[in-house]
JSON list of C-alpha atoms in Angstrom, two decimals:
[
{"chain": "A", "resi": 1, "resn": "MET", "atom": "CA", "xyz": [0.07, -0.36, -0.14]},
{"chain": "A", "resi": 2, "resn": "SER", "atom": "CA", "xyz": [1.55, 3.42, -0.95]},
{"chain": "A", "resi": 3, "resn": "GLN", "atom": "CA", "xyz": [2.20, 5.50, 1.89]},
{"chain": "A", "resi": 4, "resn": "ARG", "atom": "CA", "xyz": [0.04, 8.86, 1.78]},
{"chain": "A", "resi": 5, "resn": "PHE", "atom": "CA", "xyz": [2.26, 11.38, 3.00]},
{"chain": "A", "resi": 6, "resn": "HIS", "atom": "CA", "xyz": [6.39, 11.40, 3.01]},
{"chain": "A", "resi": 7, "resn": "ARG", "atom": "CA", "xyz": [6.73, 14.46, 4.17]},
{"chain": "A", "resi": 8, "resn": "ILE", "atom": "CA", "xyz": [6.50, 15.95, 7.95]},
{"chain": "A", "resi": 9, "resn": "ALA", "atom": "CA", "xyz": [6.04, 18.85, 10.19]},
{"chain": "A", "resi": 10, "resn": "PHE", "atom": "CA", "xyz": [5.67, 19.71, 13.53]},
{"chain": "A", "resi": 11, "resn": "VAL", "atom": "CA", "xyz": [4.86, 23.22, 14.70]},
{"chain": "A", "resi": 12, "resn": "ALA", "atom": "CA", "xyz": [3.49, 23.84, 17.84]},
{"chain": "A", "resi": 13, "resn": "SER", "atom": "CA", "xyz": [1.75, 26.69, 20.03]},
{"chain": "A", "resi": 14, "resn": "PRO", "atom": "CA", "xyz": [4.12, 29.13, 22.38]},
{"chain": "A", "resi": 15, "resn": "THR", "atom": "CA", "xyz": [3.05, 27.17, 25.51]},
{"chain": "A", "resi": 16, "resn": "PRO", "atom": "CA", "xyz": [5.27, 24.44, 27.69]},
{"chain": "A", "resi": 17, "resn": "ASP", "atom": "CA", "xyz": [3.36, 21.60, 26.89]},
{"chain": "A", "resi": 18, "resn": "ALA", "atom": "CA", "xyz": [2.80, 22.39, 23.20]},
{"chain": "A", "resi": 19, "resn": "ARG", "atom": "CA", "xyz": [6.79, 22.76, 22.74]},
{"chain": "A", "resi": 20, "resn": "ALA", "atom": "CA", "xyz": [7.26, 19.72, 24.60]},
{"chain": "A", "resi": 21, "resn": "ALA", "atom": "CA", "xyz": [4.95, 17.30, 22.75]},
{"chain": "A", "resi": 22, "resn": "ALA", "atom": "CA", "xyz": [6.47, 19.24, 19.74]},
{"chain": "A", "resi": 23, "resn": "ALA", "atom": "CA", "xyz": [10.04, 18.00, 20.71]},
{"chain": "A", "resi": 24, "resn": "ALA", "atom": "CA", "xyz": [9.03, 14.67, 21.62]},
{"chain": "A", "resi": 25, "resn": "LEU", "atom": "CA", "xyz": [7.67, 13.92, 18.14]},
{"chain": "A", "resi": 26, "resn": "MET", "atom": "CA", "xyz": [10.82, 15.46, 16.20]},
{"chain": "A", "resi": 27, "resn": "ARG", "atom": "CA", "xyz": [12.77, 12.85, 18.42]},
{"chain": "A", "resi": 28, "resn": "ARG", "atom": "CA", "xyz": [10.94, 9.95, 17.36]},
{"chain": "A", "resi": 29, "resn": "TYR", "atom": "CA", "xyz": [9.97, 10.92, 13.40]},
{"chain": "A", "resi": 30, "resn": "ASP", "atom": "CA", "xyz": [11.96, 12.56, 10.74]},
{"chain": "A", "resi": 31, "resn": "HIS", "atom": "CA", "xyz": [11.07, 15.95, 9.66]},
{"chain": "A", "resi": 32, "resn": "VAL", "atom": "CA", "xyz": [10.63, 18.87, 7.46]},
{"chain": "A", "resi": 33, "resn": "THR", "atom": "CA", "xyz": [10.05, 22.81, 7.02]},
{"chain": "A", "resi": 34, "resn": "PRO", "atom": "CA", "xyz": [6.05, 23.37, 7.01]},
{"chain": "A", "resi": 35, "resn": "GLU", "atom": "CA", "xyz": [6.44, 25.23, 3.89]},
{"chain": "A", "resi": 36, "resn": "ASP", "atom": "CA", "xyz": [8.16, 21.83, 2.02]},
{"chain": "A", "resi": 37, "resn": "ALA", "atom": "CA", "xyz": [5.80, 19.36, 4.05]},
{"chain": "A", "resi": 38, "resn": "ASP", "atom": "CA", "xyz": [3.43, 17.28, 2.75]},
{"chain": "A", "resi": 39, "resn": "VAL", "atom": "CA", "xyz": [1.41, 17.12, 5.88]},
{"chain": "A", "resi": 40, "resn": "VAL", "atom": "CA", "xyz": [1.49, 19.28, 9.22]},
{"chain": "A", "resi": 41, "resn": "VAL", "atom": "CA", "xyz": [1.30, 18.37, 12.28]},
{"chain": "A", "resi": 42, "resn": "ALA", "atom": "CA", "xyz": [-0.28, 21.12, 14.49]},
{"chain": "A", "resi": 43, "resn": "LEU", "atom": "CA", "xyz": [0.00, 20.60, 18.32]},
{"chain": "A", "resi": 44, "resn": "GLY", "atom": "CA", "xyz": [-1.89, 23.14, 20.86]},
{"chain": "A", "resi": 45, "resn": "GLY", "atom": "CA", "xyz": [-5.42, 24.13, 20.36]},
{"chain": "A", "resi": 46, "resn": "ASP", "atom": "CA", "xyz": [-7.86, 25.46, 18.02]},
{"chain": "A", "resi": 47, "resn": "GLY", "atom": "CA", "xyz": [-6.54, 28.51, 17.69]},
{"chain": "A", "resi": 48, "resn": "LEU", "atom": "CA", "xyz": [-3.34, 26.95, 16.54]},
{"chain": "A", "resi": 49, "resn": "THR", "atom": "CA", "xyz": [-5.20, 25.30, 13.99]},
{"chain": "A", "resi": 50, "resn": "LEU", "atom": "CA", "xyz": [-6.62, 27.77, 12.70]},
{"chain": "A", "resi": 51, "resn": "GLN", "atom": "CA", "xyz": [-3.48, 30.19, 12.53]},
{"chain": "A", "resi": 52, "resn": "VAL", "atom": "CA", "xyz": [-1.73, 27.07, 10.45]},
{"chain": "A", "resi": 53, "resn": "LEU", "atom": "CA", "xyz": [-4.70, 26.85, 8.34]},
{"chain": "A", "resi": 54, "resn": "HIS", "atom": "CA", "xyz": [-4.12, 30.26, 7.33]},
{"chain": "A", "resi": 55, "resn": "ARG", "atom": "CA", "xyz": [-0.87, 30.24, 6.66]},
{"chain": "A", "resi": 56, "resn": "PHE", "atom": "CA", "xyz": [-1.49, 27.73, 3.91]},
{"chain": "A", "resi": 57, "resn": "MET", "atom": "CA", "xyz": [-4.55, 28.98, 2.83]},
{"chain": "A", "resi": 58, "resn": "ASP", "atom": "CA", "xyz": [-3.90, 28.64, -0.78]},
{"chain": "A", "resi": 59, "resn": "GLN", "atom": "CA", "xyz": [-1.82, 25.33, -0.87]},
{"chain": "A", "resi": 60, "resn": "ALA", "atom": "CA", "xyz": [-4.88, 22.73, 0.77]},
{"chain": "A", "resi": 61, "resn": "LYS", "atom": "CA", "xyz": [-1.38, 21.32, 2.99]},
{"chain": "A", "resi": 62, "resn": "PRO", "atom": "CA", "xyz": [-3.44, 18.92, 5.06]},
{"chain": "A", "resi": 63, "resn": "ILE", "atom": "CA", "xyz": [-3.58, 19.99, 8.76]},
{"chain": "A", "resi": 64, "resn": "TYR", "atom": "CA", "xyz": [-3.60, 17.28, 11.59]},
{"chain": "A", "resi": 65, "resn": "GLY", "atom": "CA", "xyz": [-3.99, 18.68, 14.48]},
{"chain": "A", "resi": 66, "resn": "MET", "atom": "CA", "xyz": [-3.24, 17.42, 17.96]},
{"chain": "A", "resi": 67, "resn": "ASN", "atom": "CA", "xyz": [-4.89, 18.96, 21.23]},
{"chain": "A", "resi": 68, "resn": "ARG", "atom": "CA", "xyz": [-2.20, 20.43, 23.49]},
{"chain": "A", "resi": 69, "resn": "GLY", "atom": "CA", "xyz": [-4.28, 23.10, 24.29]},
{"chain": "A", "resi": 70, "resn": "THR", "atom": "CA", "xyz": [-7.52, 23.87, 26.04]},
{"chain": "A", "resi": 71, "resn": "VAL", "atom": "CA", "xyz": [-10.91, 23.50, 24.13]},
{"chain": "A", "resi": 72, "resn": "GLY", "atom": "CA", "xyz": [-9.62, 21.24, 20.88]},
{"chain": "A", "resi": 73, "resn": "PHE", "atom": "CA", "xyz": [-12.37, 21.18, 18.75]},
{"chain": "A", "resi": 74, "resn": "LEU", "atom": "CA", "xyz": [-10.85, 20.64, 15.65]},
{"chain": "A", "resi": 75, "resn": "MET", "atom": "CA", "xyz": [-8.12, 18.44, 17.25]},
{"chain": "A", "resi": 76, "resn": "ASN", "atom": "CA", "xyz": [-6.83, 14.82, 17.49]},
{"chain": "A", "resi": 77, "resn": "GLU", "atom": "CA", "xyz": [-6.09, 13.30, 21.15]},
{"chain": "A", "resi": 78, "resn": "PHE", "atom": "CA", "xyz": [-2.44, 13.73, 21.95]},
{"chain": "A", "resi": 79, "resn": "ARG", "atom": "CA", "xyz": [-0.01, 10.24, 21.87]},
{"chain": "A", "resi": 80, "resn": "GLU", "atom": "CA", "xyz": [3.39, 9.98, 20.71]},
{"chain": "A", "resi": 81, "resn": "ASP", "atom": "CA", "xyz": [2.85, 6.64, 19.62]},
{"chain": "A", "resi": 82, "resn": "GLY", "atom": "CA", "xyz": [1.79, 5.62, 16.05]},
{"chain": "A", "resi": 83, "resn": "LEU", "atom": "CA", "xyz": [1.72, 9.10, 14.52]},
{"chain": "A", "resi": 84, "resn": "LEU", "atom": "CA", "xyz": [2.74, 7.15, 10.91]},
{"chain": "A", "resi": 85, "resn": "GLU", "atom": "CA", "xyz": [-0.40, 4.81, 11.06]},
{"chain": "A", "resi": 86, "resn": "ARG", "atom": "CA", "xyz": [-2.50, 7.80, 12.36]},
{"chain": "A", "resi": 87, "resn": "LEU", "atom": "CA", "xyz": [-1.81, 9.86, 9.61]},
{"chain": "A", "resi": 88, "resn": "GLU", "atom": "CA", "xyz": [-2.34, 6.96, 7.17]},
{"chain": "A", "resi": 89, "resn": "ARG", "atom": "CA", "xyz": [-5.94, 6.03, 8.35]},
{"chain": "A", "resi": 90, "resn": "ALA", "atom": "CA", "xyz": [-7.27, 9.58, 8.95]},
{"chain": "A", "resi": 91, "resn": "GLU", "atom": "CA", "xyz": [-10.16, 10.90, 7.17]},
{"chain": "A", "resi": 92, "resn": "ARG", "atom": "CA", "xyz": [-10.76, 14.17, 5.42]},
{"chain": "A", "resi": 93, "resn": "SER", "atom": "CA", "xyz": [-12.45, 16.92, 5.91]},
{"chain": "A", "resi": 94, "resn": "VAL", "atom": "CA", "xyz": [-12.94, 19.69, 3.72]},
{"chain": "A", "resi": 95, "resn": "ILE", "atom": "CA", "xyz": [-13.74, 23.41, 4.95]},
{"chain": "A", "resi": 96, "resn": "HIS", "atom": "CA", "xyz": [-14.53, 26.92, 2.84]},
{"chain": "A", "resi": 97, "resn": "PRO", "atom": "CA", "xyz": [-13.39, 29.82, 4.04]},
{"chain": "A", "resi": 98, "resn": "LEU", "atom": "CA", "xyz": [-15.27, 32.96, 4.04]},
{"chain": "A", "resi": 99, "resn": "PHE", "atom": "CA", "xyz": [-13.84, 35.94, 1.99]},
{"chain": "A", "resi": 100, "resn": "MET", "atom": "CA", "xyz": [-14.58, 39.53, 3.68]},
{"chain": "A", "resi": 101, "resn": "GLU", "atom": "CA", "xyz": [-14.37, 42.87, 2.09]},
{"chain": "A", "resi": 102, "resn": "THR", "atom": "CA", "xyz": [-15.06, 45.85, 3.96]},
{"chain": "A", "resi": 103, "resn": "HIS", "atom": "CA", "xyz": [-14.30, 50.06, 3.57]},
{"chain": "A", "resi": 104, "resn": "ASP", "atom": "CA", "xyz": [-13.94, 51.89, 6.36]},
{"chain": "A", "resi": 105, "resn": "THR", "atom": "CA", "xyz": [-14.80, 55.54, 7.22]},
{"chain": "A", "resi": 106, "resn": "GLU", "atom": "CA", "xyz": [-11.59, 56.66, 5.56]},
{"chain": "A", "resi": 107, "resn": "GLY", "atom": "CA", "xyz": [-12.18, 55.12, 2.32]},
{"chain": "A", "resi": 108, "resn": "ARG", "atom": "CA", "xyz": [-10.39, 52.70, 2.48]},
{"chain": "A", "resi": 109, "resn": "ARG", "atom": "CA", "xyz": [-10.60, 49.05, 1.14]},
{"chain": "A", "resi": 110, "resn": "HIS", "atom": "CA", "xyz": [-9.73, 46.27, 3.00]},
{"chain": "A", "resi": 111, "resn": "GLU", "atom": "CA", "xyz": [-10.03, 42.07, 2.73]},
{"chain": "A", "resi": 112, "resn": "ALA", "atom": "CA", "xyz": [-9.41, 38.82, 4.58]},
{"chain": "A", "resi": 113, "resn": "ARG", "atom": "CA", "xyz": [-10.89, 35.25, 5.34]},
{"chain": "A", "resi": 114, "resn": "ALA", "atom": "CA", "xyz": [-12.17, 33.35, 7.76]},
{"chain": "A", "resi": 115, "resn": "ILE", "atom": "CA", "xyz": [-12.39, 30.19, 8.83]},
{"chain": "A", "resi": 116, "resn": "ASN", "atom": "CA", "xyz": [-14.76, 30.27, 11.52]},
{"chain": "A", "resi": 117, "resn": "GLU", "atom": "CA", "xyz": [-16.63, 33.01, 11.19]},
{"chain": "A", "resi": 118, "resn": "VAL", "atom": "CA", "xyz": [-16.77, 37.24, 9.92]},
{"chain": "A", "resi": 119, "resn": "SER", "atom": "CA", "xyz": [-18.43, 39.38, 13.21]},
{"chain": "A", "resi": 120, "resn": "MET", "atom": "CA", "xyz": [-19.37, 42.75, 13.58]},
{"chain": "A", "resi": 121, "resn": "LEU", "atom": "CA", "xyz": [-18.92, 44.40, 16.77]},
{"chain": "A", "resi": 122, "resn": "ARG", "atom": "CA", "xyz": [-19.61, 47.77, 18.22]},
{"chain": "A", "resi": 123, "resn": "GLN", "atom": "CA", "xyz": [-16.89, 49.81, 19.44]},
{"chain": "A", "resi": 124, "resn": "THR", "atom": "CA", "xyz": [-18.44, 52.02, 22.12]},
{"chain": "A", "resi": 125, "resn": "HIS", "atom": "CA", "xyz": [-20.82, 51.82, 24.97]},
{"chain": "A", "resi": 126, "resn": "GLN", "atom": "CA", "xyz": [-23.23, 52.42, 21.96]},
{"chain": "A", "resi": 127, "resn": "THR", "atom": "CA", "xyz": [-25.19, 50.05, 20.34]},
{"chain": "A", "resi": 128, "resn": "ALA", "atom": "CA", "xyz": [-24.53, 49.53, 16.66]},
{"chain": "A", "resi": 129, "resn": "LYS", "atom": "CA", "xyz": [-27.19, 50.33, 13.74]},
{"chain": "A", "resi": 130, "resn": "LEU", "atom": "CA", "xyz": [-27.08, 47.82, 10.85]},
{"chain": "A", "resi": 131, "resn": "LYS", "atom": "CA", "xyz": [-28.28, 46.97, 7.68]},
{"chain": "A", "resi": 132, "resn": "ILE", "atom": "CA", "xyz": [-29.08, 44.01, 6.04]},
{"chain": "A", "resi": 133, "resn": "ALA", "atom": "CA", "xyz": [-28.93, 42.71, 2.45]},
{"chain": "A", "resi": 134, "resn": "VAL", "atom": "CA", "xyz": [-28.72, 39.66, 0.88]},
{"chain": "A", "resi": 135, "resn": "ASP", "atom": "CA", "xyz": [-27.88, 39.02, -2.80]},
{"chain": "A", "resi": 136, "resn": "GLY", "atom": "CA", "xyz": [-28.89, 42.52, -3.46]},
{"chain": "A", "resi": 137, "resn": "GLN", "atom": "CA", "xyz": [-32.44, 42.90, -1.42]},
{"chain": "A", "resi": 138, "resn": "VAL", "atom": "CA", "xyz": [-32.36, 44.26, 1.78]},
{"chain": "A", "resi": 139, "resn": "ARG", "atom": "CA", "xyz": [-34.01, 42.03, 4.27]},
{"chain": "A", "resi": 140, "resn": "LEU", "atom": "CA", "xyz": [-33.64, 44.09, 7.65]},
{"chain": "A", "resi": 141, "resn": "PRO", "atom": "CA", "xyz": [-33.50, 47.96, 7.62]},
{"chain": "A", "resi": 142, "resn": "GLU", "atom": "CA", "xyz": [-32.19, 48.67, 10.81]},
{"chain": "A", "resi": 143, "resn": "LEU", "atom": "CA", "xyz": [-30.86, 46.28, 13.36]},
{"chain": "A", "resi": 144, "resn": "ILE", "atom": "CA", "xyz": [-29.67, 47.42, 16.48]},
{"chain": "A", "resi": 145, "resn": "ALA", "atom": "CA", "xyz": [-27.44, 45.20, 18.51]},
{"chain": "A", "resi": 146, "resn": "ASP", "atom": "CA", "xyz": [-24.06, 45.07, 19.92]},
{"chain": "A", "resi": 147, "resn": "GLY", "atom": "CA", "xyz": [-23.31, 43.42, 16.64]},
{"chain": "A", "resi": 148, "resn": "LEU", "atom": "CA", "xyz": [-24.00, 40.51, 13.96]},
{"chain": "A", "resi": 149, "resn": "LEU", "atom": "CA", "xyz": [-21.96, 37.36, 12.56]},
{"chain": "A", "resi": 150, "resn": "VAL", "atom": "CA", "xyz": [-21.53, 35.29, 9.72]},
{"chain": "A", "resi": 151, "resn": "ALA", "atom": "CA", "xyz": [-20.15, 31.66, 10.59]},
{"chain": "A", "resi": 152, "resn": "THR", "atom": "CA", "xyz": [-19.59, 28.93, 8.23]},
{"chain": "A", "resi": 153, "resn": "PRO", "atom": "CA", "xyz": [-20.86, 25.55, 9.18]},
{"chain": "A", "resi": 154, "resn": "ALA", "atom": "CA", "xyz": [-17.06, 24.87, 10.58]},
{"chain": "A", "resi": 155, "resn": "GLY", "atom": "CA", "xyz": [-17.14, 27.92, 12.55]},
{"chain": "A", "resi": 156, "resn": "SER", "atom": "CA", "xyz": [-20.97, 27.21, 13.98]},
{"chain": "A", "resi": 157, "resn": "THR", "atom": "CA", "xyz": [-19.65, 25.63, 17.18]},
{"chain": "A", "resi": 158, "resn": "ALA", "atom": "CA", "xyz": [-17.57, 28.41, 17.89]},
{"chain": "A", "resi": 159, "resn": "TYR", "atom": "CA", "xyz": [-18.54, 32.29, 18.49]},
{"chain": "A", "resi": 160, "resn": "ASN", "atom": "CA", "xyz": [-21.57, 31.82, 16.84]},
{"chain": "A", "resi": 161, "resn": "LEU", "atom": "CA", "xyz": [-23.13, 28.97, 19.69]},
{"chain": "A", "resi": 162, "resn": "SER", "atom": "CA", "xyz": [-22.24, 31.09, 22.16]},
{"chain": "A", "resi": 163, "resn": "VAL", "atom": "CA", "xyz": [-24.17, 33.92, 21.15]},
{"chain": "A", "resi": 164, "resn": "GLY", "atom": "CA", "xyz": [-27.38, 31.65, 20.18]},
{"chain": "A", "resi": 165, "resn": "GLY", "atom": "CA", "xyz": [-26.99, 30.57, 17.14]},
{"chain": "A", "resi": 166, "resn": "PRO", "atom": "CA", "xyz": [-27.47, 26.87, 15.55]},
{"chain": "A", "resi": 167, "resn": "ILE", "atom": "CA", "xyz": [-25.19, 24.48, 15.16]},
{"chain": "A", "resi": 168, "resn": "LEU", "atom": "CA", "xyz": [-24.56, 23.21, 11.36]},
{"chain": "A", "resi": 169, "resn": "PRO", "atom": "CA", "xyz": [-23.71, 20.01, 10.22]},
{"chain": "A", "resi": 170, "resn": "LEU", "atom": "CA", "xyz": [-20.28, 20.28, 8.37]},
{"chain": "A", "resi": 171, "resn": "ASP", "atom": "CA", "xyz": [-22.27, 19.49, 4.72]},
{"chain": "A", "resi": 172, "resn": "ALA", "atom": "CA", "xyz": [-24.57, 21.51, 5.27]},
{"chain": "A", "resi": 173, "resn": "GLN", "atom": "CA", "xyz": [-25.11, 24.24, 2.53]},
{"chain": "A", "resi": 174, "resn": "LEU", "atom": "CA", "xyz": [-25.97, 27.04, 4.19]},
{"chain": "A", "resi": 175, "resn": "LEU", "atom": "CA", "xyz": [-24.65, 29.94, 6.81]},
{"chain": "A", "resi": 176, "resn": "ALA", "atom": "CA", "xyz": [-25.37, 31.01, 9.19]},
{"chain": "A", "resi": 177, "resn": "LEU", "atom": "CA", "xyz": [-26.24, 34.98, 10.37]},
{"chain": "A", "resi": 178, "resn": "THR", "atom": "CA", "xyz": [-26.62, 35.18, 13.97]},
{"chain": "A", "resi": 179, "resn": "PRO", "atom": "CA", "xyz": [-27.08, 38.52, 15.93]},
{"chain": "A", "resi": 180, "resn": "ILE", "atom": "CA", "xyz": [-25.31, 39.47, 19.25]},
{"chain": "A", "resi": 181, "resn": "SER", "atom": "CA", "xyz": [-27.35, 40.88, 22.02]},
{"chain": "A", "resi": 182, "resn": "ALA", "atom": "CA", "xyz": [-30.00, 42.12, 19.55]},
{"chain": "A", "resi": 183, "resn": "PHE", "atom": "CA", "xyz": [-31.89, 45.16, 21.15]},
{"chain": "A", "resi": 184, "resn": "ARG", "atom": "CA", "xyz": [-34.28, 46.06, 17.70]},
{"chain": "A", "resi": 185, "resn": "PRO", "atom": "CA", "xyz": [-35.84, 44.09, 16.49]},
{"chain": "A", "resi": 186, "resn": "ARG", "atom": "CA", "xyz": [-35.92, 42.58, 19.76]},
{"chain": "A", "resi": 187, "resn": "ARG", "atom": "CA", "xyz": [-37.20, 38.75, 19.06]},
{"chain": "A", "resi": 188, "resn": "TRP", "atom": "CA", "xyz": [-34.79, 38.44, 15.71]},
{"chain": "A", "resi": 189, "resn": "ARG", "atom": "CA", "xyz": [-32.92, 35.67, 16.49]},
{"chain": "A", "resi": 190, "resn": "GLY", "atom": "CA", "xyz": [-30.75, 35.53, 12.87]},
{"chain": "A", "resi": 191, "resn": "ALA", "atom": "CA", "xyz": [-31.34, 33.46, 9.56]},
{"chain": "A", "resi": 192, "resn": "LEU", "atom": "CA", "xyz": [-30.34, 30.48, 7.92]},
{"chain": "A", "resi": 193, "resn": "LEU", "atom": "CA", "xyz": [-28.87, 31.33, 4.41]},
{"chain": "A", "resi": 194, "resn": "PRO", "atom": "CA", "xyz": [-27.83, 29.45, 1.50]},
{"chain": "A", "resi": 195, "resn": "ASN", "atom": "CA", "xyz": [-24.06, 29.14, 1.20]},
{"chain": "A", "resi": 196, "resn": "PHE", "atom": "CA", "xyz": [-23.80, 31.05, -2.19]},
{"chain": "A", "resi": 197, "resn": "ALA", "atom": "CA", "xyz": [-25.21, 33.66, -0.83]},
{"chain": "A", "resi": 198, "resn": "ARG", "atom": "CA", "xyz": [-23.61, 37.32, -1.00]},
{"chain": "A", "resi": 199, "resn": "ILE", "atom": "CA", "xyz": [-24.00, 39.18, 2.70]},
{"chain": "A", "resi": 200, "resn": "ARG", "atom": "CA", "xyz": [-24.02, 42.77, 2.60]},
{"chain": "A", "resi": 201, "resn": "ILE", "atom": "CA", "xyz": [-24.12, 44.89, 6.18]},
{"chain": "A", "resi": 202, "resn": "GLU", "atom": "CA", "xyz": [-24.09, 48.44, 6.33]},
{"chain": "A", "resi": 203, "resn": "VAL", "atom": "CA", "xyz": [-23.26, 50.55, 8.96]},
{"chain": "A", "resi": 204, "resn": "LEU", "atom": "CA", "xyz": [-25.90, 53.05, 9.85]},
{"chain": "A", "resi": 205, "resn": "ASP", "atom": "CA", "xyz": [-24.07, 56.50, 11.39]},
{"chain": "A", "resi": 206, "resn": "ALA", "atom": "CA", "xyz": [-20.54, 54.55, 11.15]},
{"chain": "A", "resi": 207, "resn": "GLU", "atom": "CA", "xyz": [-19.29, 58.05, 12.81]},
{"chain": "A", "resi": 208, "resn": "HIS", "atom": "CA", "xyz": [-21.01, 58.42, 15.74]},
{"chain": "A", "resi": 209, "resn": "ARG", "atom": "CA", "xyz": [-21.76, 54.38, 16.54]},
{"chain": "A", "resi": 210, "resn": "PRO", "atom": "CA", "xyz": [-18.20, 52.83, 15.22]},
{"chain": "A", "resi": 211, "resn": "VAL", "atom": "CA", "xyz": [-17.80, 49.17, 14.68]},
{"chain": "A", "resi": 212, "resn": "ALA", "atom": "CA", "xyz": [-15.13, 46.85, 13.60]},
{"chain": "A", "resi": 213, "resn": "ALA", "atom": "CA", "xyz": [-15.12, 44.06, 11.75]},
{"chain": "A", "resi": 214, "resn": "VAL", "atom": "CA", "xyz": [-13.58, 41.06, 12.20]},
{"chain": "A", "resi": 215, "resn": "ALA", "atom": "CA", "xyz": [-12.10, 38.01, 9.56]},
{"chain": "A", "resi": 216, "resn": "ASP", "atom": "CA", "xyz": [-11.24, 35.33, 12.55]},
{"chain": "A", "resi": 217, "resn": "HIS", "atom": "CA", "xyz": [-8.30, 36.98, 14.15]},
{"chain": "A", "resi": 218, "resn": "THR", "atom": "CA", "xyz": [-8.20, 39.74, 11.60]},
{"chain": "A", "resi": 219, "resn": "GLU", "atom": "CA", "xyz": [-9.58, 43.12, 12.58]},
{"chain": "A", "resi": 220, "resn": "PHE", "atom": "CA", "xyz": [-10.75, 46.42, 10.95]},
{"chain": "A", "resi": 221, "resn": "ARG", "atom": "CA", "xyz": [-12.05, 49.35, 12.57]},
{"chain": "A", "resi": 222, "resn": "ARG", "atom": "CA", "xyz": [-14.30, 52.26, 11.83]},
{"chain": "A", "resi": 223, "resn": "VAL", "atom": "CA", "xyz": [-16.24, 50.34, 9.01]},
{"chain": "A", "resi": 224, "resn": "CYS", "atom": "CA", "xyz": [-18.86, 51.46, 6.88]},
{"chain": "A", "resi": 225, "resn": "THR", "atom": "CA", "xyz": [-19.89, 48.54, 4.86]},
{"chain": "A", "resi": 226, "resn": "VAL", "atom": "CA", "xyz": [-18.90, 44.63, 5.01]},
{"chain": "A", "resi": 227, "resn": "GLU", "atom": "CA", "xyz": [-19.72, 41.87, 2.08]},
{"chain": "A", "resi": 228, "resn": "THR", "atom": "CA", "xyz": [-18.98, 38.41, 2.80]},
{"chain": "A", "resi": 229, "resn": "TRP", "atom": "CA", "xyz": [-19.54, 35.18, 0.58]},
{"chain": "A", "resi": 230, "resn": "LEU", "atom": "CA", "xyz": [-18.28, 31.75, 0.79]},
{"chain": "A", "resi": 231, "resn": "ASP", "atom": "CA", "xyz": [-14.80, 31.18, -1.10]},
{"chain": "A", "resi": 232, "resn": "GLN", "atom": "CA", "xyz": [-15.90, 27.25, -3.12]},
{"chain": "A", "resi": 233, "resn": "ALA", "atom": "CA", "xyz": [-12.73, 27.46, -4.82]},
{"chain": "A", "resi": 234, "resn": "THR", "atom": "CA", "xyz": [-10.83, 27.67, -1.61]},
{"chain": "A", "resi": 235, "resn": "ASP", "atom": "CA", "xyz": [-10.20, 23.92, 0.11]},
{"chain": "A", "resi": 236, "resn": "LEU", "atom": "CA", "xyz": [-8.64, 23.80, 3.21]},
{"chain": "A", "resi": 237, "resn": "VAL", "atom": "CA", "xyz": [-8.37, 19.77, 4.56]},
{"chain": "A", "resi": 238, "resn": "LEU", "atom": "CA", "xyz": [-7.98, 18.75, 8.46]},
{"chain": "A", "resi": 239, "resn": "LEU", "atom": "CA", "xyz": [-7.34, 15.31, 8.91]},
{"chain": "A", "resi": 240, "resn": "HIS", "atom": "CA", "xyz": [-8.98, 13.01, 12.21]},
{"chain": "A", "resi": 241, "resn": "ASP", "atom": "CA", "xyz": [-8.74, 9.55, 13.42]},
{"chain": "A", "resi": 242, "resn": "PRO", "atom": "CA", "xyz": [-11.43, 7.71, 12.11]},
{"chain": "A", "resi": 243, "resn": "GLY", "atom": "CA", "xyz": [-14.48, 8.38, 14.60]},
{"chain": "A", "resi": 244, "resn": "HIS", "atom": "CA", "xyz": [-13.70, 11.50, 15.50]},
{"chain": "A", "resi": 245, "resn": "SER", "atom": "CA", "xyz": [-13.98, 13.40, 12.31]},
{"chain": "A", "resi": 246, "resn": "LEU", "atom": "CA", "xyz": [-15.83, 17.49, 12.09]},
{"chain": "A", "resi": 247, "resn": "ASP", "atom": "CA", "xyz": [-19.00, 15.85, 11.18]},
{"chain": "A", "resi": 248, "resn": "GLU", "atom": "CA", "xyz": [-19.30, 13.58, 14.34]},
{"chain": "A", "resi": 249, "resn": "ARG", "atom": "CA", "xyz": [-18.19, 16.30, 16.76]},
{"chain": "A", "resi": 250, "resn": "ILE", "atom": "CA", "xyz": [-20.58, 18.56, 15.39]},
{"chain": "A", "resi": 251, "resn": "LEU", "atom": "CA", "xyz": [-23.22, 15.75, 16.01]},
{"chain": "A", "resi": 252, "resn": "ARG", "atom": "CA", "xyz": [-21.79, 15.45, 19.28]},
{"chain": "A", "resi": 253, "resn": "GLU", "atom": "CA", "xyz": [-22.03, 18.66, 20.16]},
{"chain": "A", "resi": 254, "resn": "GLN", "atom": "CA", "xyz": [-25.45, 19.07, 19.37]},
{"chain": "A", "resi": 255, "resn": "PHE", "atom": "CA", "xyz": [-26.20, 16.18, 22.13]},
{"chain": "A", "resi": 256, "resn": "GLY", "atom": "CA", "xyz": [-24.57, 17.75, 25.15]}
]
């Protein structure tokens, strides 16, 4: 049987546990730099996995995470033994990022990609006022809230779930549009949109009620408009041990 991966790289978060785990694995297994690898083993938490996915966004380089962090939703269990065999048996999950394009009050254009969510957050004590359009049609003329987010299925169990948004199966052809502490309309809980939808959010009174736009960990402040859509041309590959795929983890999350 042919070997799936010939060149392995190890990347660790700066915590002592992660660094120690990386050192132990590098003593046991041949390894190369991440740029030269055909699979990257990430040692840390979900934040590190997101960083590595962003780092190799345009290369579709498979990422196999092992948990040396806190939550580890995207990670596999850490073990030193049997890494090569685990990589051979690992199952692939392919996800796509959101593309975000935004303009700020100075007229500057910015862009970024998000694996979990694109969010808009008020910058001061005043609530944000937002107008929401989907595929060119205004669906909500005014949302008064702390903010709003658009989440992918892979990101639906992160910030989206914390603010009361729905959990989406990984293969759902949907995006979650979820308000953050909505004041008006008070009963609006968000919407499920097809994953080909193009969402445009306009900040009303951007000068006096400033809003920041965030794509995962990339933030732009004092924005006027944000447009976001799923970048279906970009594939991101996560590897998981059999029985621990993202689909299975999302299903488990819905049953506590």
